[in-house]
Amino acid sequence: MNVDTKPVTCSAEVDAKGILVVEDDAALARSMQRVLSSAGFEVTLAHDGDEALQRLSLGAFEVILTDIELPKTSGVDLLRIIRAYDLDVPVILMTGSPRLETATEAVQLGALQYLVKPVANATIVDAVRRASRLHKMARIKREALRALGGSSLAAGDLVGLEACFSRALETVHMVYQPLVTPNGGIFGYEALLRSTEPSLATPPALLAAAERLNRLHDLGRRVRTLSAAAFGRAPAGTSLFVNLHTNDLLDAELFEAGSPLSKIADRVVLEVTERATIENVVDINARISVLRYLGYRIAIDDLGAGYAGLTSFAALEPEIVKLDMSLVRDIHNSTVRQRIVGSMVTLCKELEFQVVAEGVERQDGRDTVCKLGCDILQGYFFARPGPPFPELKR
């Protein structure tokens, strides 16, 4: 391939016109052009993958109808590349040599339909007409998402998501938010994930994509490497808080003494959220023991908003627990939250856990959690997440 891919577009934002037919058999290509033109479609022909990409670089299409066996590239590979151009355009694959594994892969990658040659003219017209209507529906759905304030650029299939995720992984960077003591000193910084890829603009979206693509380890390693590199410039004596997905506990790289984060393990607190179960992590106790041997401390994150029960406490035996911000926000106005947090803090003290109050946004909220005995505070009242290392509001 000598055609560069361009940034992904969204069909709701471009004027898609016509049908692109990719077929190396010239006579068959002309036949399909006549059939579809007679049905009222504007048809553009391409005879191999390179020519198809050239056509795509000049404009968007309503539907792409492509043979699987093409010179220079396969239709399945072309489908992968197409998703770097357009997240929504329906792709119909055709083949004269049907195989179950090819059909399965095509559907998994987001092909709308898989046709076996020879294909009746009426079948081709019906398939393209249905695909065109579905494309219009995809555009309307994205416009609705935008109008409702949601993300309108989410990928709709695995191959589109894969293209978005790969770009997002390249733009991943970390921002840092301080954790402070009640007297205003800096205890540490939490590394928070960010990406400039618009289709995966939030950490939950990026994590969900990584999970769906089975690439959580790739994302986790990137986060840990970037966090370790930046923390070399952190003030002496401060700790680095790094979030772990429970799946990260199954990644062998996390336990390597020579990994970037392990080299500064004595300054690192690994946060494991209560929002995800750890029941699927085999040998959890042994894994946590290895992390402690390397020098890491363990924190339970989102306490009060995740799974109930004692499983996470028994398995992780944390040094630090972080109260979920939903308990902390506006706590000065809620006697119920004050009672719950007060009870949690008392029990954590008895278990010798340090307690972090997340989501402190006001002076009265700060004063309340301090009175309740929280050891460490975090929130917009002190500083918003920023580059290494943000100024602290005193």
Short mmCIF file of N, CA and C in Angstrom, two decimals, residues 179 187 240-244 249 268-274 288 291-292 296-303 312-313 316-323 353-356 376:
data_model
loop_
_atom_site.label_atom_id
_atom_site.label_comp_id
_atom_site.label_asym_id
_atom_site.label_seq_id
_atom_site.Cartn_x
_atom_site.Cartn_y
_atom_site.Cartn_z
N LEU A 179 -2.75 15.05 46.27
CA LEU A 179 -3.43 14.61 47.48
C LEU A 179 -2.72 15.32 48.63
N PHE A 187 0.89 15.16 50.08
CA PHE A 187 1.14 13.75 50.37
C PHE A 187 1.59 13.01 49.11
N LEU A 240 3.25 8.49 44.41
CA LEU A 240 2.54 8.47 43.13
C LEU A 240 1.42 7.45 43.21
N PHE A 241 0.19 7.89 42.96
CA PHE A 241 -0.98 7.00 42.95
C PHE A 241 -1.29 6.65 41.49
N VAL A 242 -1.33 5.35 41.18
CA VAL A 242 -1.58 4.88 39.82
C VAL A 242 -2.76 3.91 39.85
N ASN A 243 -3.74 4.16 38.99
CA ASN A 243 -4.93 3.31 38.93
C ASN A 243 -4.65 2.02 38.17
N LEU A 244 -5.13 0.92 38.71
CA LEU A 244 -5.04 -0.37 38.04
C LEU A 244 -6.44 -0.87 37.70
N LEU A 249 -3.81 -6.88 37.05
CA LEU A 249 -3.22 -7.80 38.01
C LEU A 249 -2.88 -9.15 37.38
N VAL A 268 5.22 4.29 45.15
CA VAL A 268 4.00 4.11 44.35
C VAL A 268 2.90 3.44 45.16
N VAL A 269 1.70 3.99 45.03
CA VAL A 269 0.48 3.37 45.58
C VAL A 269 -0.37 2.92 44.40
N LEU A 270 -0.65 1.63 44.33
CA LEU A 270 -1.47 1.09 43.26
C LEU A 270 -2.93 1.08 43.71
N GLU A 271 -3.78 1.79 42.96
CA GLU A 271 -5.20 1.89 43.31
C GLU A 271 -6.01 0.84 42.54
N VAL A 272 -6.71 0.00 43.27
CA VAL A 272 -7.59 -1.00 42.67
C VAL A 272 -9.02 -0.62 43.01
N THR A 273 -9.83 -0.40 42.00
CA THR A 273 -11.18 0.09 42.24
C THR A 273 -12.10 -0.97 42.80
N GLU A 274 -13.03 -0.54 43.63
CA GLU A 274 -14.10 -1.43 44.12
C GLU A 274 -15.23 -1.57 43.10
N ILE A 288 -0.61 -10.07 45.08
CA ILE A 288 -0.47 -8.90 45.94
C ILE A 288 0.79 -9.00 46.78
N LEU A 291 3.71 -7.88 44.69
CA LEU A 291 3.73 -6.42 44.55
C LEU A 291 4.27 -5.75 45.80
N ARG A 292 3.88 -6.27 46.95
CA ARG A 292 4.40 -5.70 48.20
C ARG A 292 5.90 -5.98 48.36
N TYR A 296 5.59 -1.86 46.46
CA TYR A 296 4.35 -1.12 46.25
C TYR A 296 3.47 -1.13 47.50
N ARG A 297 2.68 -0.07 47.65
CA ARG A 297 1.57 -0.06 48.58
C ARG A 297 0.28 -0.22 47.78
N ILE A 298 -0.78 -0.66 48.44
CA ILE A 298 -2.05 -0.95 47.78
C ILE A 298 -3.13 -0.06 48.36
N ALA A 299 -3.96 0.48 47.49
CA ALA A 299 -5.12 1.26 47.92
C ALA A 299 -6.38 0.68 47.28
N ILE A 300 -7.48 0.71 48.02
CA ILE A 300 -8.79 0.40 47.45
C ILE A 300 -9.45 1.73 47.09
N ASP A 301 -9.83 1.85 45.83
CA ASP A 301 -10.42 3.09 45.31
C ASP A 301 -11.94 2.94 45.27
N ASP A 302 -12.63 4.09 45.29
CA ASP A 302 -14.08 4.15 45.12
C ASP A 302 -14.83 3.41 46.23
N LEU A 303 -14.30 3.44 47.43
CA LEU A 303 -14.97 2.77 48.55
C LEU A 303 -16.36 3.40 48.76
N SER A 312 -12.64 -7.69 48.58
CA SER A 312 -11.52 -6.86 48.20
C SER A 312 -10.60 -6.57 49.38
N PHE A 313 -11.19 -6.34 50.56
CA PHE A 313 -10.37 -6.06 51.74
C PHE A 313 -9.54 -7.28 52.14
N LEU A 316 -6.81 -7.84 49.23
CA LEU A 316 -5.84 -6.78 48.98
C LEU A 316 -5.13 -6.28 50.24
N GLU A 317 -5.80 -6.37 51.38
CA GLU A 317 -5.24 -5.86 52.65
C GLU A 317 -4.58 -4.49 52.43
N PRO A 318 -5.36 -3.49 52.05
CA PRO A 318 -4.79 -2.20 51.63
C PRO A 318 -4.19 -1.41 52.79
N GLU A 319 -3.21 -0.60 52.43
CA GLU A 319 -2.69 0.38 53.38
C GLU A 319 -3.54 1.65 53.38
N ILE A 320 -4.20 1.91 52.22
CA ILE A 320 -4.95 3.15 52.02
C ILE A 320 -6.30 2.81 51.41
N VAL A 321 -7.35 3.51 51.84
CA VAL A 321 -8.64 3.41 51.18
C VAL A 321 -9.07 4.82 50.75
N LYS A 322 -9.73 4.88 49.60
CA LYS A 322 -10.19 6.17 49.07
C LYS A 322 -11.71 6.16 49.02
N LEU A 323 -12.31 7.06 49.79
CA LEU A 323 -13.76 7.18 49.78
C LEU A 323 -14.22 7.71 48.44
N PHE A 353 -5.92 1.50 58.30
CA PHE A 353 -5.90 2.02 56.94
C PHE A 353 -5.88 3.55 57.00
N GLN A 354 -5.09 4.18 56.13
CA GLN A 354 -5.21 5.62 55.95
C GLN A 354 -6.42 5.88 55.04
N VAL A 355 -7.11 7.00 55.29
CA VAL A 355 -8.35 7.29 54.56
C VAL A 355 -8.18 8.55 53.73
N VAL A 356 -8.50 8.44 52.44
CA VAL A 356 -8.47 9.57 51.53
C VAL A 356 -9.91 9.97 51.21
N ILE A 376 -6.17 12.16 54.41
CA ILE A 376 -5.67 12.74 53.17
C ILE A 376 -6.86 13.26 52.38
#
